[in-house]
PDB file of C-alpha atoms and ligand atoms in Angstrom:
ATOM      1  CA  UNK A   1       6.462  -3.751 -24.769  1.00 98.00           C
ATOM      2  CA  UNK A   2       7.439  -2.700 -28.265  1.00 99.00           C
ATOM      3  CA  UNK A   3       4.793  -0.150 -29.282  1.00 99.00           C
ATOM      4  CA  UNK A   4       3.403  -0.054 -32.861  1.00 99.00           C
ATOM      5  CA  UNK A   5       6.250   2.221 -34.025  1.00 99.00           C
ATOM      6  CA  UNK A   6       8.823  -0.098 -32.435  1.00 99.00           C
ATOM      7  CA  UNK A   7       7.284  -3.083 -34.227  1.00 99.00           C
ATOM      8  CA  UNK A   8       6.983  -1.209 -37.543  1.00 98.00           C
ATOM      9  CA  UNK A   9      10.579  -0.022 -37.361  1.00 98.00           C
ATOM     10  CA  UNK A  10      11.894  -3.532 -36.872  1.00 98.00           C
ATOM     11  CA  UNK A  11      13.072  -3.017 -33.301  1.00 99.00           C
ATOM     12  CA  UNK A  12      11.510  -6.061 -31.591  1.00 99.00           C
ATOM     13  CA  UNK A  13      14.718  -8.074 -31.923  1.00 98.00           C
ATOM     14  CA  UNK A  14      16.877  -5.165 -30.767  1.00 98.00           C
ATOM     15  CA  UNK A  15      14.770  -4.688 -27.630  1.00 99.00           C
ATOM     16  CA  UNK A  16      14.781  -8.412 -26.807  1.00 99.00           C
ATOM     17  CA  UNK A  17      18.531  -8.593 -27.462  1.00 98.00           C
ATOM     18  CA  UNK A  18      19.297  -5.756 -25.070  1.00 98.00           C
ATOM     19  CA  UNK A  19      17.330  -7.388 -22.238  1.00 98.00           C
ATOM     20  CA  UNK A  20      18.729 -10.855 -22.979  1.00 98.00           C
ATOM     21  CA  UNK A  21      22.307  -9.594 -23.089  1.00 98.00           C
ATOM     22  CA  UNK A  22      21.843  -7.733 -19.814  1.00 98.00           C
ATOM     23  CA  UNK A  23      20.965 -11.056 -18.187  1.00 98.00           C
ATOM     24  CA  UNK A  24      17.184 -10.900 -17.964  1.00 98.00           C
ATOM     25  CA  UNK A  25      15.108 -13.999 -18.579  1.00 98.00           C
ATOM     26  CA  UNK A  26      12.194 -13.825 -21.016  1.00 98.00           C
ATOM     27  CA  UNK A  27       9.214 -15.577 -19.406  1.00 98.00           C
ATOM     28  CA  UNK A  28       6.408 -14.490 -21.784  1.00 99.00           C
ATOM     29  CA  UNK A  29       6.113 -12.831 -25.205  1.00 98.00           C
ATOM     30  CA  UNK A  30       3.481 -12.256 -27.878  1.00 98.00           C
ATOM     31  CA  UNK A  31       2.184  -9.938 -30.600  1.00 98.00           C
ATOM     32  CA  UNK A  32      -1.145  -8.310 -29.780  1.00 98.00           C
ATOM     33  CA  UNK A  33      -3.711  -5.961 -31.318  1.00 98.00           C
ATOM     34  CA  UNK A  34      -5.252  -4.538 -28.138  1.00 98.00           C
ATOM     35  CA  UNK A  35      -8.773  -3.141 -28.066  1.00 98.00           C
ATOM     36  CA  UNK A  36      -9.443   0.465 -27.051  1.00 98.00           C
ATOM     37  CA  UNK A  37     -10.843  -0.777 -23.722  1.00 98.00           C
ATOM     38  CA  UNK A  38      -7.720  -2.853 -23.066  1.00 98.00           C
ATOM     39  CA  UNK A  39      -5.488   0.177 -23.683  1.00 98.00           C
ATOM     40  CA  UNK A  40      -7.689   2.377 -21.524  1.00 98.00           C
ATOM     41  CA  UNK A  41      -7.216  -0.158 -18.721  1.00 98.00           C
ATOM     42  CA  UNK A  42      -3.458  -0.226 -19.347  1.00 98.00           C
ATOM     43  CA  UNK A  43      -3.135   3.578 -19.337  1.00 98.00           C
ATOM     44  CA  UNK A  44      -5.973   4.220 -16.851  1.00 96.00           C
ATOM     45  CA  UNK A  45      -3.895   6.629 -14.757  1.00 96.00           C
ATOM     46  CA  UNK A  46      -3.435   8.939 -17.774  1.00 98.00           C
ATOM     47  CA  UNK A  47      -7.141   9.212 -18.698  1.00 97.00           C
ATOM     48  CA  UNK A  48      -7.355  12.932 -17.885  1.00 98.00           C
ATOM     49  CA  UNK A  49      -4.203  13.929 -19.803  1.00 98.00           C
ATOM     50  CA  UNK A  50      -4.685  16.023 -22.962  1.00 98.00           C
ATOM     51  CA  UNK A  51      -2.557  13.576 -24.981  1.00 98.00           C
ATOM     52  CA  UNK A  52      -4.637  10.543 -23.918  1.00 98.00           C
ATOM     53  CA  UNK A  53      -6.843  10.247 -27.072  1.00 98.00           C
ATOM     54  CA  UNK A  54      -3.764  10.557 -29.319  1.00 98.00           C
ATOM     55  CA  UNK A  55      -1.928   7.989 -27.201  1.00 98.00           C
ATOM     56  CA  UNK A  56      -4.752   5.454 -27.611  1.00 98.00           C
ATOM     57  CA  UNK A  57      -4.964   6.075 -31.403  1.00 98.00           C
ATOM     58  CA  UNK A  58      -1.188   5.616 -31.712  1.00 98.00           C
ATOM     59  CA  UNK A  59      -1.240   2.459 -29.590  1.00 98.00           C
ATOM     60  CA  UNK A  60      -3.924   1.013 -31.906  1.00 98.00           C
ATOM     61  CA  UNK A  61      -2.099   1.913 -35.123  1.00 98.00           C
ATOM     62  CA  UNK A  62      -0.532  -1.562 -35.423  1.00 98.00           C
ATOM     63  CA  UNK A  63       0.482  -4.590 -33.398  1.00 98.00           C
ATOM     64  CA  UNK A  64       2.405  -4.301 -30.163  1.00 99.00           C
ATOM     65  CA  UNK A  65       4.888  -6.903 -28.949  1.00 99.00           C
ATOM     66  CA  UNK A  66       4.486  -7.694 -25.257  1.00 99.00           C
ATOM     67  CA  UNK A  67       7.243  -9.206 -23.153  1.00 99.00           C
ATOM     68  CA  UNK A  68       7.805 -10.154 -19.544  1.00 99.00           C
ATOM     69  CA  UNK A  69      11.397 -10.220 -18.362  1.00 99.00           C
ATOM     70  CA  UNK A  70      12.453 -11.594 -14.995  1.00 98.00           C
ATOM     71  CA  UNK A  71      15.621 -10.769 -13.078  1.00 98.00           C
ATOM     72  CA  UNK A  72      17.309  -8.657 -10.434  1.00 98.00           C
ATOM     73  CA  UNK A  73      15.547  -5.306 -10.010  1.00 98.00           C
ATOM     74  CA  UNK A  74      13.895  -5.887 -13.400  1.00 98.00           C
ATOM     75  CA  UNK A  75      11.480  -2.928 -13.164  1.00 98.00           C
ATOM     76  CA  UNK A  76      14.044  -0.324 -12.133  1.00 98.00           C
ATOM     77  CA  UNK A  77      16.753  -1.610 -14.470  1.00 98.00           C
ATOM     78  CA  UNK A  78      14.266  -2.058 -17.308  1.00 98.00           C
ATOM     79  CA  UNK A  79      13.094   1.545 -16.980  1.00 98.00           C
ATOM     80  CA  UNK A  80      16.717   2.713 -17.023  1.00 98.00           C
ATOM     81  CA  UNK A  81      17.309   0.689 -20.203  1.00 99.00           C
ATOM     82  CA  UNK A  82      14.245   2.265 -21.859  1.00 99.00           C
ATOM     83  CA  UNK A  83      15.336   5.817 -21.054  1.00 98.00           C
ATOM     84  CA  UNK A  84      13.319   8.923 -20.172  1.00 98.00           C
ATOM     85  CA  UNK A  85       9.726   9.172 -21.435  1.00 98.00           C
ATOM     86  CA  UNK A  86      10.622  12.046 -23.775  1.00 98.00           C
ATOM     87  CA  UNK A  87      13.329  10.732 -26.129  1.00 98.00           C
ATOM     88  CA  UNK A  88      14.793  14.220 -26.456  1.00 97.00           C
ATOM     89  CA  UNK A  89      15.974  13.868 -22.866  1.00 98.00           C
ATOM     90  CA  UNK A  90      16.705  10.116 -22.971  1.00 98.00           C
ATOM     91  CA  UNK A  91      20.396   9.368 -22.585  1.00 98.00           C
ATOM     92  CA  UNK A  92      22.245   7.876 -25.569  1.00 98.00           C
ATOM     93  CA  UNK A  93      22.699   4.172 -24.840  1.00 98.00           C
ATOM     94  CA  UNK A  94      19.077   3.820 -23.782  1.00 99.00           C
ATOM     95  CA  UNK A  95      16.530   2.341 -26.198  1.00 99.00           C
ATOM     96  CA  UNK A  96      14.580   5.592 -26.565  1.00 98.00           C
ATOM     97  CA  UNK A  97      17.792   7.628 -26.564  1.00 98.00           C
ATOM     98  CA  UNK A  98      19.156   5.559 -29.448  1.00 98.00           C
ATOM     99  CA  UNK A  99      16.044   5.088 -31.581  1.00 98.00           C
ATOM    100  CA  UNK A 100      13.409   7.776 -30.937  1.00 98.00           C
ATOM    101  CA  UNK A 101      12.845  11.520 -31.109  1.00 98.00           C
ATOM    102  CA  UNK A 102       9.214  12.281 -30.213  1.00 98.00           C
ATOM    103  CA  UNK A 103       7.455  11.641 -26.901  1.00 98.00           C
ATOM    104  CA  UNK A 104       4.384  10.390 -28.779  1.00 98.00           C
ATOM    105  CA  UNK A 105       6.536   7.902 -30.757  1.00 98.00           C
ATOM    106  CA  UNK A 106       8.837   6.597 -28.066  1.00 98.00           C
ATOM    107  CA  UNK A 107       8.784   2.965 -29.339  1.00 98.00           C
ATOM    108  CA  UNK A 108       8.594   1.088 -26.043  1.00 99.00           C
ATOM    109  CA  UNK A 109       6.723   0.744 -22.765  1.00 99.00           C
ATOM    110  CA  UNK A 110       8.037  -0.497 -19.449  1.00 98.00           C
ATOM    111  CA  UNK A 111       6.217  -0.904 -16.136  1.00 98.00           C
ATOM    112  CA  UNK A 112       7.153   1.841 -13.676  1.00 98.00           C
ATOM    113  CA  UNK A 113       6.716  -0.047 -10.384  1.00 98.00           C
ATOM    114  CA  UNK A 114       6.572  -3.655  -9.226  1.00 98.00           C
ATOM    115  CA  UNK A 115       2.900  -3.139  -8.338  1.00 98.00           C
ATOM    116  CA  UNK A 116       2.102  -1.879 -11.849  1.00 98.00           C
ATOM    117  CA  UNK A 117       4.207  -4.643 -13.416  1.00 98.00           C
ATOM    118  CA  UNK A 118       2.090  -7.224 -11.598  1.00 98.00           C
ATOM    119  CA  UNK A 119      -1.110  -5.525 -12.797  1.00 98.00           C
ATOM    120  CA  UNK A 120       0.172  -5.229 -16.384  1.00 98.00           C
ATOM    121  CA  UNK A 121       1.348  -8.861 -16.510  1.00 98.00           C
ATOM    122  CA  UNK A 122      -2.165  -9.940 -15.459  1.00 98.00           C
ATOM    123  CA  UNK A 123      -3.747  -7.602 -18.033  1.00 98.00           C
ATOM    124  CA  UNK A 124      -1.561  -8.610 -20.991  1.00 98.00           C
ATOM    125  CA  UNK A 125      -0.871 -12.253 -20.082  1.00 98.00           C
ATOM    126  CA  UNK A 126      -4.012 -13.626 -18.405  1.00 98.00           C
ATOM    127  CA  UNK A 127      -2.760 -17.064 -19.541  1.00 98.00           C
ATOM    128  CA  UNK A 128       0.270 -16.605 -17.247  1.00 98.00           C
ATOM    129  CA  UNK A 129       4.034 -16.671 -17.741  1.00 98.00           C
ATOM    130  CA  UNK A 130       6.512 -19.551 -17.976  1.00 98.00           C
ATOM    131  CA  UNK A 131       8.883 -20.576 -15.196  1.00 97.00           C
ATOM    132  CA  UNK A 132      12.186 -22.189 -16.138  1.00 98.00           C
ATOM    133  CA  UNK A 133      15.867 -22.016 -15.188  1.00 97.00           C
ATOM    134  CA  UNK A 134      18.612 -20.455 -17.268  1.00 97.00           C
ATOM    135  CA  UNK A 135      21.604 -22.795 -17.243  1.00 97.00           C
ATOM    136  CA  UNK A 136      23.808 -19.672 -17.126  1.00 95.00           C
ATOM    137  CA  UNK A 137      22.155 -18.269 -13.989  1.00 97.00           C
ATOM    138  CA  UNK A 138      25.278 -18.829 -11.858  1.00 98.00           C
ATOM    139  CA  UNK A 139      27.245 -16.785 -14.411  1.00 97.00           C
ATOM    140  CA  UNK A 140      24.781 -13.891 -14.156  1.00 98.00           C
ATOM    141  CA  UNK A 141      24.159 -13.941 -10.381  1.00 98.00           C
ATOM    142  CA  UNK A 142      26.740 -14.447  -7.616  1.00 97.00           C
TER     143      UNK A 142
HETATM  144  P1  DAT B   1       6.333   6.114 -19.728  1.00 72.93           P
HETATM  145  O1  DAT B   1       5.946   5.489 -21.040  1.00 72.93           O
HETATM  146  O2  DAT B   1       7.778   6.537 -19.730  1.00 72.93           O
HETATM  147  O3  DAT B   1       5.980   5.265 -18.541  1.00 72.93           O
HETATM  148  P2  DAT B   1       4.019   7.744 -19.026  1.00 72.93           P
HETATM  149  O4  DAT B   1       3.494   6.546 -18.345  1.00 72.93           O
HETATM  150  O5  DAT B   1       4.075   9.023 -18.250  1.00 72.93           O
HETATM  151  O6  DAT B   1       5.497   7.470 -19.592  1.00 72.93           O
HETATM  152  O7  DAT B   1       3.196   8.051 -20.338  1.00 72.93           O
HETATM  153  C1  DAT B   1       2.778   6.984 -21.160  1.00 72.93           C
HETATM  154  C2  DAT B   1       2.978   7.360 -22.597  1.00 72.93           C
HETATM  155  O8  DAT B   1       2.183   8.489 -22.914  1.00 72.93           O
HETATM  156  C3  DAT B   1       4.417   7.779 -22.943  1.00 72.93           C
HETATM  157  O9  DAT B   1       5.265   6.686 -23.185  1.00 72.93           O
HETATM  158  C4  DAT B   1       4.184   8.603 -24.159  1.00 72.93           C
HETATM  159  C5  DAT B   1       2.857   9.294 -23.872  1.00 72.93           C
HETATM  160  N1  DAT B   1       3.108  10.623 -23.294  1.00 72.93           N
HETATM  161  C6  DAT B   1       3.526  10.908 -22.043  1.00 72.93           C
HETATM  162  N2  DAT B   1       3.654  12.224 -21.848  1.00 72.93           N
HETATM  163  C7  DAT B   1       3.299  12.804 -23.027  1.00 72.93           C
HETATM  164  C8  DAT B   1       3.196  14.141 -23.492  1.00 72.93           C
HETATM  165  N3  DAT B   1       3.522  15.160 -22.696  1.00 72.93           N
HETATM  166  N4  DAT B   1       2.800  14.342 -24.761  1.00 72.93           N
HETATM  167  C9  DAT B   1       2.496  13.302 -25.572  1.00 72.93           C
HETATM  168  N5  DAT B   1       2.541  12.005 -25.197  1.00 72.93           N
HETATM  169  C10 DAT B   1       2.938  11.770 -23.952  1.00 72.93           C
HETATM  170 MG1   MG B   2       4.176   4.730 -17.760  1.00 72.93          MG
END
C-alpha cells in the first residue's frame, strides 16, 4: 500500500514499477479513503502503542493506494523491497531507504506474514482479486 504521504509525493507509479520490474503480478489495485474503524482493524495489533493515535490520523490524512501483488515469496520479498520500518535504518535501494526519513512518514505498507497478507487482502479487497496469466511467466520462473 502507498500511504497518504506516498500518494501525495507522487510515488504510486514508482512503487508499482519496482514490483512489476521485479516480476510480481498485480492482481488488485485501488485508491481508498479508509474509515477510522477500518484502519483500527488493519493495525489492530498496534492498538496499545503510544504512536497508535498519530498513526491513524496520518493514515486518514489523504487517500491510500492499495495493491495486491502475487509471485514467488511475495510477502518476504515485498518486505525486503520496502525496507526497514524506520527509514533511517532502511537500506538504500529499498523504497523507504530511497524516499523516506521519518518512521511516521514511511510512505508504504507491506504485509509481514502470509497469514496477515490473507487477512489484509480480505479487509481491503472484499470484492476479491483477479486471476490471470502473465505471458512472460516462463521468462520470470524456471
Ligand atoms: P511496518 O509498517 O514496517 O510493518 P509496524 O507494523 O511495526 O511496521 O508499524 C506500522 C506503522 O506504524 C509503521 O509503518 C510506522 C508506524 N510506527 C511503527 N513504529 C513506530 C514508532 N516507533 N513511532 C512512530 N510510528 C511508528
Ligand atoms: Mg506492519
